[in-house]
Coordinates of C-alpha atoms and ligand atoms in Angstrom, one line a residue:
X1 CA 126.0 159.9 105.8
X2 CA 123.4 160.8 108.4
X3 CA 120.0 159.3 109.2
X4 CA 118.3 162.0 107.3
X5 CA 120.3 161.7 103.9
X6 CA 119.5 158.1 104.4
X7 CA 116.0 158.5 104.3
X8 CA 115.6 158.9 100.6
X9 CA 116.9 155.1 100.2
X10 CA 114.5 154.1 103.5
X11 CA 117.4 152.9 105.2
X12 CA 118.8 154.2 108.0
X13 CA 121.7 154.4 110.3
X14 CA 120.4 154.5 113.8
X15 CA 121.8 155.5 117.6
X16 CA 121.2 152.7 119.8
X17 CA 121.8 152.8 123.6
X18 CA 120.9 150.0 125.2
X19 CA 121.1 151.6 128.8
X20 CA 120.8 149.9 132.2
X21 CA 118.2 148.1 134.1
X22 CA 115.5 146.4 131.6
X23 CA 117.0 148.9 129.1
X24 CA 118.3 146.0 126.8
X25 CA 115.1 143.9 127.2
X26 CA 113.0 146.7 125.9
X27 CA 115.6 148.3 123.7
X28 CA 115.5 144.4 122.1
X29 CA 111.9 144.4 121.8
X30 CA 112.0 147.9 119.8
X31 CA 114.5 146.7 117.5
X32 CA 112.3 143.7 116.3
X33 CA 109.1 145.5 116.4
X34 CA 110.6 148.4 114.2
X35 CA 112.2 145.6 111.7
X36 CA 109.0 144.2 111.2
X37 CA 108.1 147.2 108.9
X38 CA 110.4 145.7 106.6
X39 CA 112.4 149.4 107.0
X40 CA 116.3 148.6 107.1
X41 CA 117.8 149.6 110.0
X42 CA 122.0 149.5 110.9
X43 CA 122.1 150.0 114.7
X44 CA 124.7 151.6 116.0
X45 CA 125.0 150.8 119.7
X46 CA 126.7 152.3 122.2
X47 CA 126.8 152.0 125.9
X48 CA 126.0 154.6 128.4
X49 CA 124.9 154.6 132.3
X50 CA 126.2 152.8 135.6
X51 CA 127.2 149.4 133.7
X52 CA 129.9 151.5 132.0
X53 CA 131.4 153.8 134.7
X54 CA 134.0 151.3 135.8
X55 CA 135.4 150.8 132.8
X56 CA 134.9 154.2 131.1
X57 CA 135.0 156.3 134.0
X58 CA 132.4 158.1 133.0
X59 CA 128.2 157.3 132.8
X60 CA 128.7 159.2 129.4
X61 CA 131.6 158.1 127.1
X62 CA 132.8 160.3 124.2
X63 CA 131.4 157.7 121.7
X64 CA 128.0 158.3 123.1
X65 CA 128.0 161.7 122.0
X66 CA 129.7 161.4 118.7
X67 CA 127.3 158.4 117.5
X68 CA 124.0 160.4 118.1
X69 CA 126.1 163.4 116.4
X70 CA 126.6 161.4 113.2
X71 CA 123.4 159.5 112.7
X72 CA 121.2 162.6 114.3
X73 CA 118.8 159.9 115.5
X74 CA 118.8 157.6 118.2
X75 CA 117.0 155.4 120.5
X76 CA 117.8 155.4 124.0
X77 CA 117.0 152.7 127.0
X78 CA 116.5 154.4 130.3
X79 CA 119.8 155.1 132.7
X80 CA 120.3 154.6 135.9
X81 CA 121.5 157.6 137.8
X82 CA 124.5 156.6 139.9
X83 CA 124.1 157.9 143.4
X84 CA 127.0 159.3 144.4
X85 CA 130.5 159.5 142.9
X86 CA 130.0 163.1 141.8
X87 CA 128.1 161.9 138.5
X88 CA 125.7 164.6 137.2
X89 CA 122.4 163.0 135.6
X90 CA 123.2 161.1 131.8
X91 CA 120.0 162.4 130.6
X92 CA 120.6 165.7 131.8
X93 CA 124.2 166.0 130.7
X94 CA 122.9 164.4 127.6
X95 CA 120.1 167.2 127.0
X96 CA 122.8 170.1 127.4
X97 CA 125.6 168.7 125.8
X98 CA 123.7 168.4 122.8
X99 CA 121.1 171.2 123.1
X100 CA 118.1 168.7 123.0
X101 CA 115.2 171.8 124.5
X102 CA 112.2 170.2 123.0
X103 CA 111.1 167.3 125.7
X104 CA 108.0 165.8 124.2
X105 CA 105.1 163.4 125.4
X106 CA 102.1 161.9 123.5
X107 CA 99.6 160.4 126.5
X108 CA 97.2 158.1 124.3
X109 CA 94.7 156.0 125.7
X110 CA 95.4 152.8 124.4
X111 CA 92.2 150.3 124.7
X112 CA 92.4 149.7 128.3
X113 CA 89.8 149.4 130.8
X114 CA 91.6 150.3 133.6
X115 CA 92.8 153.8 132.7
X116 CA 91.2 157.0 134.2
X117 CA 90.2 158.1 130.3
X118 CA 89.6 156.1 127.6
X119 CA 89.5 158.8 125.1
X120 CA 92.9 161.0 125.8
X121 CA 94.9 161.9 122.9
X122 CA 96.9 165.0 123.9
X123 CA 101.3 165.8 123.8
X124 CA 103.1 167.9 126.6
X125 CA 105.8 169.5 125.2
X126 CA 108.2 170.4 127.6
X127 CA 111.2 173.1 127.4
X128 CA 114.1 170.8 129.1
X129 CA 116.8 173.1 129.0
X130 CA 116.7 176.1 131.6
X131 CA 114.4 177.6 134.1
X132 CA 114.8 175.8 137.6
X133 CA 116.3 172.8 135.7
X134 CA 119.5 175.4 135.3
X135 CA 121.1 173.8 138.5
X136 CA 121.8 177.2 139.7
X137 CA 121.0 177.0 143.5
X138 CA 122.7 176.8 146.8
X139 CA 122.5 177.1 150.4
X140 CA 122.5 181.1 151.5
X141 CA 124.3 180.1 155.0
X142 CA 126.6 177.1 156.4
X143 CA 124.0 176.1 159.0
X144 CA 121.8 175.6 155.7
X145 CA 119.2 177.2 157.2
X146 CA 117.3 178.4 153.4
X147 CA 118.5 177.5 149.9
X148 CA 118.2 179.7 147.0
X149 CA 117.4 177.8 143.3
X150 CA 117.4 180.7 140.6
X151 CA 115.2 179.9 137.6
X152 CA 116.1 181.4 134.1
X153 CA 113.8 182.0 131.6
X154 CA 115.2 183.3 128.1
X155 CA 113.4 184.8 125.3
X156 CA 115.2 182.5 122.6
X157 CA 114.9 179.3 124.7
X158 CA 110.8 180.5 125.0
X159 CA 110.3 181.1 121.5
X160 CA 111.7 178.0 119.7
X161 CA 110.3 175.9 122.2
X162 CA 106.6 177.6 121.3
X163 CA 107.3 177.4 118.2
X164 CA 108.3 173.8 118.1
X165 CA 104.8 173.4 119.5
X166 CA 102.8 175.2 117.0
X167 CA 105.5 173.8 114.2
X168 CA 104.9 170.2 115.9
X169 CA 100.8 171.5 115.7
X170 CA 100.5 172.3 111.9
X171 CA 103.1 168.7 111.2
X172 CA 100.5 166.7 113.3
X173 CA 97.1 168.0 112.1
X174 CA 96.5 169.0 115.6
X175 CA 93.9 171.7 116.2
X176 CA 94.7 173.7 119.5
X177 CA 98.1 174.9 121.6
X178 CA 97.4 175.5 124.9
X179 CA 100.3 177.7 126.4
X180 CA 100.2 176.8 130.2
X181 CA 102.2 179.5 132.8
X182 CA 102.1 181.5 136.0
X183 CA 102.6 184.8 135.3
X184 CA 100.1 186.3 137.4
X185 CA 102.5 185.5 140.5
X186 CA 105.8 184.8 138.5
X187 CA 106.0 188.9 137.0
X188 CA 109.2 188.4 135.4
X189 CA 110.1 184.2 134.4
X190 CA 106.5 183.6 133.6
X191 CA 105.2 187.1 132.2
X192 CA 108.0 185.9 129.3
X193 CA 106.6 183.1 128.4
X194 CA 103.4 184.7 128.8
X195 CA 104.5 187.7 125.9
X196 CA 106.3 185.1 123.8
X197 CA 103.7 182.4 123.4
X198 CA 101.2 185.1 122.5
X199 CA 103.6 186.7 119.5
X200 CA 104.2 183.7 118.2
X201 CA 100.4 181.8 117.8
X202 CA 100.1 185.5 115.8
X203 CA 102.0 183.9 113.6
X204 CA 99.4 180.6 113.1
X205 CA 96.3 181.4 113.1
X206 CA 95.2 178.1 111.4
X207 CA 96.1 176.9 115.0
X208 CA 93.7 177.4 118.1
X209 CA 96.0 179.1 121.0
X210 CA 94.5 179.8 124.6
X211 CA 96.4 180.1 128.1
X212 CA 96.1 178.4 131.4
X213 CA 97.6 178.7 134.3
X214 CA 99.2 176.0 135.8
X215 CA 97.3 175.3 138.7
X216 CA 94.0 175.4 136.9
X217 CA 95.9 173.7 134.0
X218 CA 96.2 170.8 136.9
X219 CA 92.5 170.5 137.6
X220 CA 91.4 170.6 134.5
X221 CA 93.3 168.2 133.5
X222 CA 92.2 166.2 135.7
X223 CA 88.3 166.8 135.1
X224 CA 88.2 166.9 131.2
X225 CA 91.5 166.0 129.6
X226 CA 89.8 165.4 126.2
X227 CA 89.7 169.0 126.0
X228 CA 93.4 169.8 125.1
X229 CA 95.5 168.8 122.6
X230 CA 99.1 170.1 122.3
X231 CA 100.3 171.6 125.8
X232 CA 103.5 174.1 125.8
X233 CA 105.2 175.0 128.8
X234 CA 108.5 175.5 131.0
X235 CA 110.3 172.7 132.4
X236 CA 109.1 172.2 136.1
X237 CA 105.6 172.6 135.2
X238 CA 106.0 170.5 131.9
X239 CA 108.2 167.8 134.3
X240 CA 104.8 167.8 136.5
X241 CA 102.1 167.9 133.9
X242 CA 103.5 165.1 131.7
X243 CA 104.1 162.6 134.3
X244 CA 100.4 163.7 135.4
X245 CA 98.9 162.9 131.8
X246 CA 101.1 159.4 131.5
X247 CA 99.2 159.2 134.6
X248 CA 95.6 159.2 132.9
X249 CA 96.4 157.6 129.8
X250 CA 97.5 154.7 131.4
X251 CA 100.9 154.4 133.7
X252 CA 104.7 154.1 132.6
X253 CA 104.5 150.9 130.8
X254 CA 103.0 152.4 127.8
X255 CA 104.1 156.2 127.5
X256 CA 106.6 157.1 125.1
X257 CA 108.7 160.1 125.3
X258 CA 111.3 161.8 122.7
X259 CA 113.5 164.9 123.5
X260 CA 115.0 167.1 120.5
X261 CA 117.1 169.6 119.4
X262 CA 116.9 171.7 116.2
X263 CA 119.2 168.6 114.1
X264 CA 119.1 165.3 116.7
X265 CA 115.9 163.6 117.6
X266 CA 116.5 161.3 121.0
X267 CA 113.4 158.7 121.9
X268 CA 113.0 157.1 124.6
X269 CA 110.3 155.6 126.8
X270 CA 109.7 157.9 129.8
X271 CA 109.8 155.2 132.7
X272 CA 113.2 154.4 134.5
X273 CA 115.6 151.6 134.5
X274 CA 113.2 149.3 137.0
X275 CA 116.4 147.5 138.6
X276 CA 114.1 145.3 140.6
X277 CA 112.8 144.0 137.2
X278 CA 116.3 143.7 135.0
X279 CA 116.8 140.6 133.4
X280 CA 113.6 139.0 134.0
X281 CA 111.5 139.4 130.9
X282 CA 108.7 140.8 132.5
X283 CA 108.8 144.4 131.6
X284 CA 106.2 146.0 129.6
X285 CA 108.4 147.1 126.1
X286 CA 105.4 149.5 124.9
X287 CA 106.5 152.7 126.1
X288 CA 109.9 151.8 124.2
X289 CA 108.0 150.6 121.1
X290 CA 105.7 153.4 120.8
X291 CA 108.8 156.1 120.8
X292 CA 109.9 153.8 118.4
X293 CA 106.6 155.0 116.5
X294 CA 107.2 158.4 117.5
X295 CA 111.1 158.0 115.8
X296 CA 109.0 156.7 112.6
X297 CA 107.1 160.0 112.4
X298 CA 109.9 161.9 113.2
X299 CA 112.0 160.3 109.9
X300 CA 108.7 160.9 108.1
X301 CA 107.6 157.0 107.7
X302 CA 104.2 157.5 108.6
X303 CA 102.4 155.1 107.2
X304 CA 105.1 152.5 109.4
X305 CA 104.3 154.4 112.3
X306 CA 100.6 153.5 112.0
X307 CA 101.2 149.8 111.3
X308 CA 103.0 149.6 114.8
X309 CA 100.7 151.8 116.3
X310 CA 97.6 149.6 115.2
X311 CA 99.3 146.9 116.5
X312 CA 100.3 147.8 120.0
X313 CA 96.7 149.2 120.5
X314 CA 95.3 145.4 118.8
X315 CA 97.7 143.4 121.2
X316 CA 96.5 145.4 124.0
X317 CA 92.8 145.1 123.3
X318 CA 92.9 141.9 122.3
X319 CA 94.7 141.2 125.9
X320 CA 96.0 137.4 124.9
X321 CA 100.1 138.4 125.1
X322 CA 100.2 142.0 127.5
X323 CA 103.0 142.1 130.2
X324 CA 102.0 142.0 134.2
X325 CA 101.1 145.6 134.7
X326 CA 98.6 145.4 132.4
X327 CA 97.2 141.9 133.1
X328 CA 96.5 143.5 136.8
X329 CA 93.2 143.4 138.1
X330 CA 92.8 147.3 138.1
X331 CA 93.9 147.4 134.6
X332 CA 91.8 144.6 133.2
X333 CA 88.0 143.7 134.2
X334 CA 88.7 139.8 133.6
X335 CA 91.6 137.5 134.2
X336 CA 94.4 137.7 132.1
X337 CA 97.5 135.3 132.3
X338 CA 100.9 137.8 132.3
X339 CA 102.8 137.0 129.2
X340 CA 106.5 138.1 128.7
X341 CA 108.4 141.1 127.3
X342 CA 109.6 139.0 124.7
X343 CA 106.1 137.3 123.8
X344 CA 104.1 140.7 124.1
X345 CA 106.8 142.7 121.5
X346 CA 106.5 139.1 119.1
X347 CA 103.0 139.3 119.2
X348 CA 103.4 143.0 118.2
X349 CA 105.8 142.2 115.5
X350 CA 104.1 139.5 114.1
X351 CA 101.0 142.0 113.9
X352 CA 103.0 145.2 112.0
X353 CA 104.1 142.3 109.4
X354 CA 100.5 141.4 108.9
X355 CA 99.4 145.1 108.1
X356 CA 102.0 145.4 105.7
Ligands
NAD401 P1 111.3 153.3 137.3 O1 110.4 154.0 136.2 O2 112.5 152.7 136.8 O3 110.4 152.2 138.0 C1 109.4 152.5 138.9 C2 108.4 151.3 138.9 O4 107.6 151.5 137.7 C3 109.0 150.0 138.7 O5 109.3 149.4 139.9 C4 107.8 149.2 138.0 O6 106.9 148.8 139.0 C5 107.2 150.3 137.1 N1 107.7 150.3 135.8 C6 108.7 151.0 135.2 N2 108.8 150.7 133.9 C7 108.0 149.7 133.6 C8 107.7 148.9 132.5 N3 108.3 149.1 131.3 N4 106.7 148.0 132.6 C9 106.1 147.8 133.7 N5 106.3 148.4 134.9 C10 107.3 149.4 134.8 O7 111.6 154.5 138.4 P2 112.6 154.5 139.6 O8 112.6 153.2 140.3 O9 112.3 155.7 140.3 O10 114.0 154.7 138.9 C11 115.0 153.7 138.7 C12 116.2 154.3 138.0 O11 115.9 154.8 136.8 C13 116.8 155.4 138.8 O12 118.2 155.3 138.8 C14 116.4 156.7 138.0 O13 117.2 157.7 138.2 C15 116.4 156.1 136.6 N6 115.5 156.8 135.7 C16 116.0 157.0 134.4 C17 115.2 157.6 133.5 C18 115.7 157.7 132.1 O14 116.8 157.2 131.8 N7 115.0 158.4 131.2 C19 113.9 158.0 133.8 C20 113.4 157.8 135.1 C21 114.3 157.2 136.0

């Protein structure tokens, strides 16, 4: 049985990698936080990344692969990417192997008075499959004088990633789709996505469509990002612009991420594996808990995804338990004492039970 026949009982069976780094803190700190909406989860962990090459052989075991296959769902610590040893990117390998194109990213201000924008609620949503991602480049001479990277654009990968955006649009209550390109310089790659973004908002016209191009997409950004709302675009641009908006809505600590395909669902927070911090329960665990939330939306428990929503936003506004990063003095106008990983994601749990 998979996660989504186990819906109709509210009990589900999902994919749990733990990963490396502070993976398991704030894996650990999703797992209570989502079990304090009194949903039953079974876990299903396996182990991926550098902590299991020795004894696998590979960042990327078999079991990986098959669990997330089964259940269809999983939640995902980050990975650190061995340097060296010939091993390809987990996340990368993990993307293709399973055909996950859809890379997406809510950037919320959450109650801070440190962020840039108080008042951001927009979601990049990222093609992750092809383009200049397709690892299809290489040095033209042996003195390596120039390099040549080829980007491909298809028409199928362009359309079911727009569509997933206007799909994700019309699911969300969202008003706008802003379709965000370069095909003024880029005649061929970008003119594509260009011709295919504009067939298919034909086909919603209950949804708002305009284009940008990415450069001015940048700026304004920048200047007025209240003004956009869902964001669809190829994968370099979609790489930039996300970490960009993370960027105004308040850092790494707090920014979920989730990357599908058209029958798995992967979420995971968008920061990396922090080996500096592992083991010292000092992480912040939102970004994990809120794609968490975004899992909860995704499995259609909305109402569950609002309790822990409400809280992470209260916990952080309320500033008594937040981690270090945000307990920093450009984060915070007054003093705040750091409080743990563990203490910030009780605090959070013990909230979602209260707004039960
Ligand atoms: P990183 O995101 O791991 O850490 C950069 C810095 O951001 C940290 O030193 C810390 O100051 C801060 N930070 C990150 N997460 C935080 C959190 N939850 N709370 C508070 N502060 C936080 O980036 P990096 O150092 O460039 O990468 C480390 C490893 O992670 C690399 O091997 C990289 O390849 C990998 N990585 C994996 C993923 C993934 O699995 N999705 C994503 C990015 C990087």
């Amino acid at each position: 049985m998979d996660a989504r026949d186990d819906r109709r009982m509210s009990s589900y069976r999902i994919t749990l990698i733990p990963g490396d780094g502070i993976g398991p803190e704030v894996t650990d700190a999703t797992v209570k936080v989502l079990e304090a909406t009194g949903i039953n989860f079974e876990w299903d962990v396996v182990e991926a990344g550098e902590k299991v090459i020795a004894r696998e052989g590979t960042p990327l075991p078999q079991q990986v692969l098959d669990s997330l296959k089964r259940n269809r769902v999983g939640i995902k610590g980050p990975l650190t990417t061995p340097i060296g040893g010939g091993f390809r990117s987990v996340n990368v390998a993990l993307r293709q192997m399973l055909d996950l194109y859809a890379s997406v990213r809510p950037a919320r201000s959450i109650a801070g008075e440190g962020t840039l924008y108080t008042d951001i609620d927009l979601v990049v949503i990222r093609e992750a499959t092809e383009e200049l991602y397709s690892g299809v480049e290489h040095w033209i001479d042996r003195e390596h004088s120039a390099a040549e990277s080829i980007s491909i654009v298809t028409r199928k990968a362009s359309e079911r990633i727009v569509r997933y955006a206007f799909e994700y649009a019309v699911r969300e209550k969202r008003r706008k789709v802003t379709s965000v390109h370069k095909a003024n310089i880029l005649k061929t790659t970008g003119a594509l996505f260009q011709e295919v973004s504009q067939k298919i908002a034909r086909e919603y016209p209950q949804i708002q469509f305009e284009e940008r191009l990415i450069d001015n997409m940048a700026m304004q950004l920048v200047k007025k990002p209240q003004e956009y709302d869902v964001i669809v675009t190829t994968n370099l641009f979609g790489d930039i612009l996300s970490d960009l908006c993370s960027g105004l809505a308040g850092g790494l600590g707090i920014t979920p991420g989730a990357i599908i395909g058209d029958s798995i669902g992967l979420f995971e927070p968008v920061h990396g594996s922090a080996p500096k911090y592992a083991g010292q329960d000092r992480v912040n665990p939102v970004a994990t808990i809120l794609s968490g939330e975004m899992m909860l939306r995704y499995l259609g428990e909305r109402q569950a995804a609002d309790r822990v929503w409400n809280a992470v936003y209260d916990t952080i506004k309320e500033k008594k338990f937040v981690t270090y990063d945000l307990a920093l003095p450009g984060y915070t106008q007054r003093p705040v004492q750091p409080s743990t990983c563990s203490r910030m994601a009780a605090e959070i749990a013990k909230k979602v039970r209260e707004n039960s």
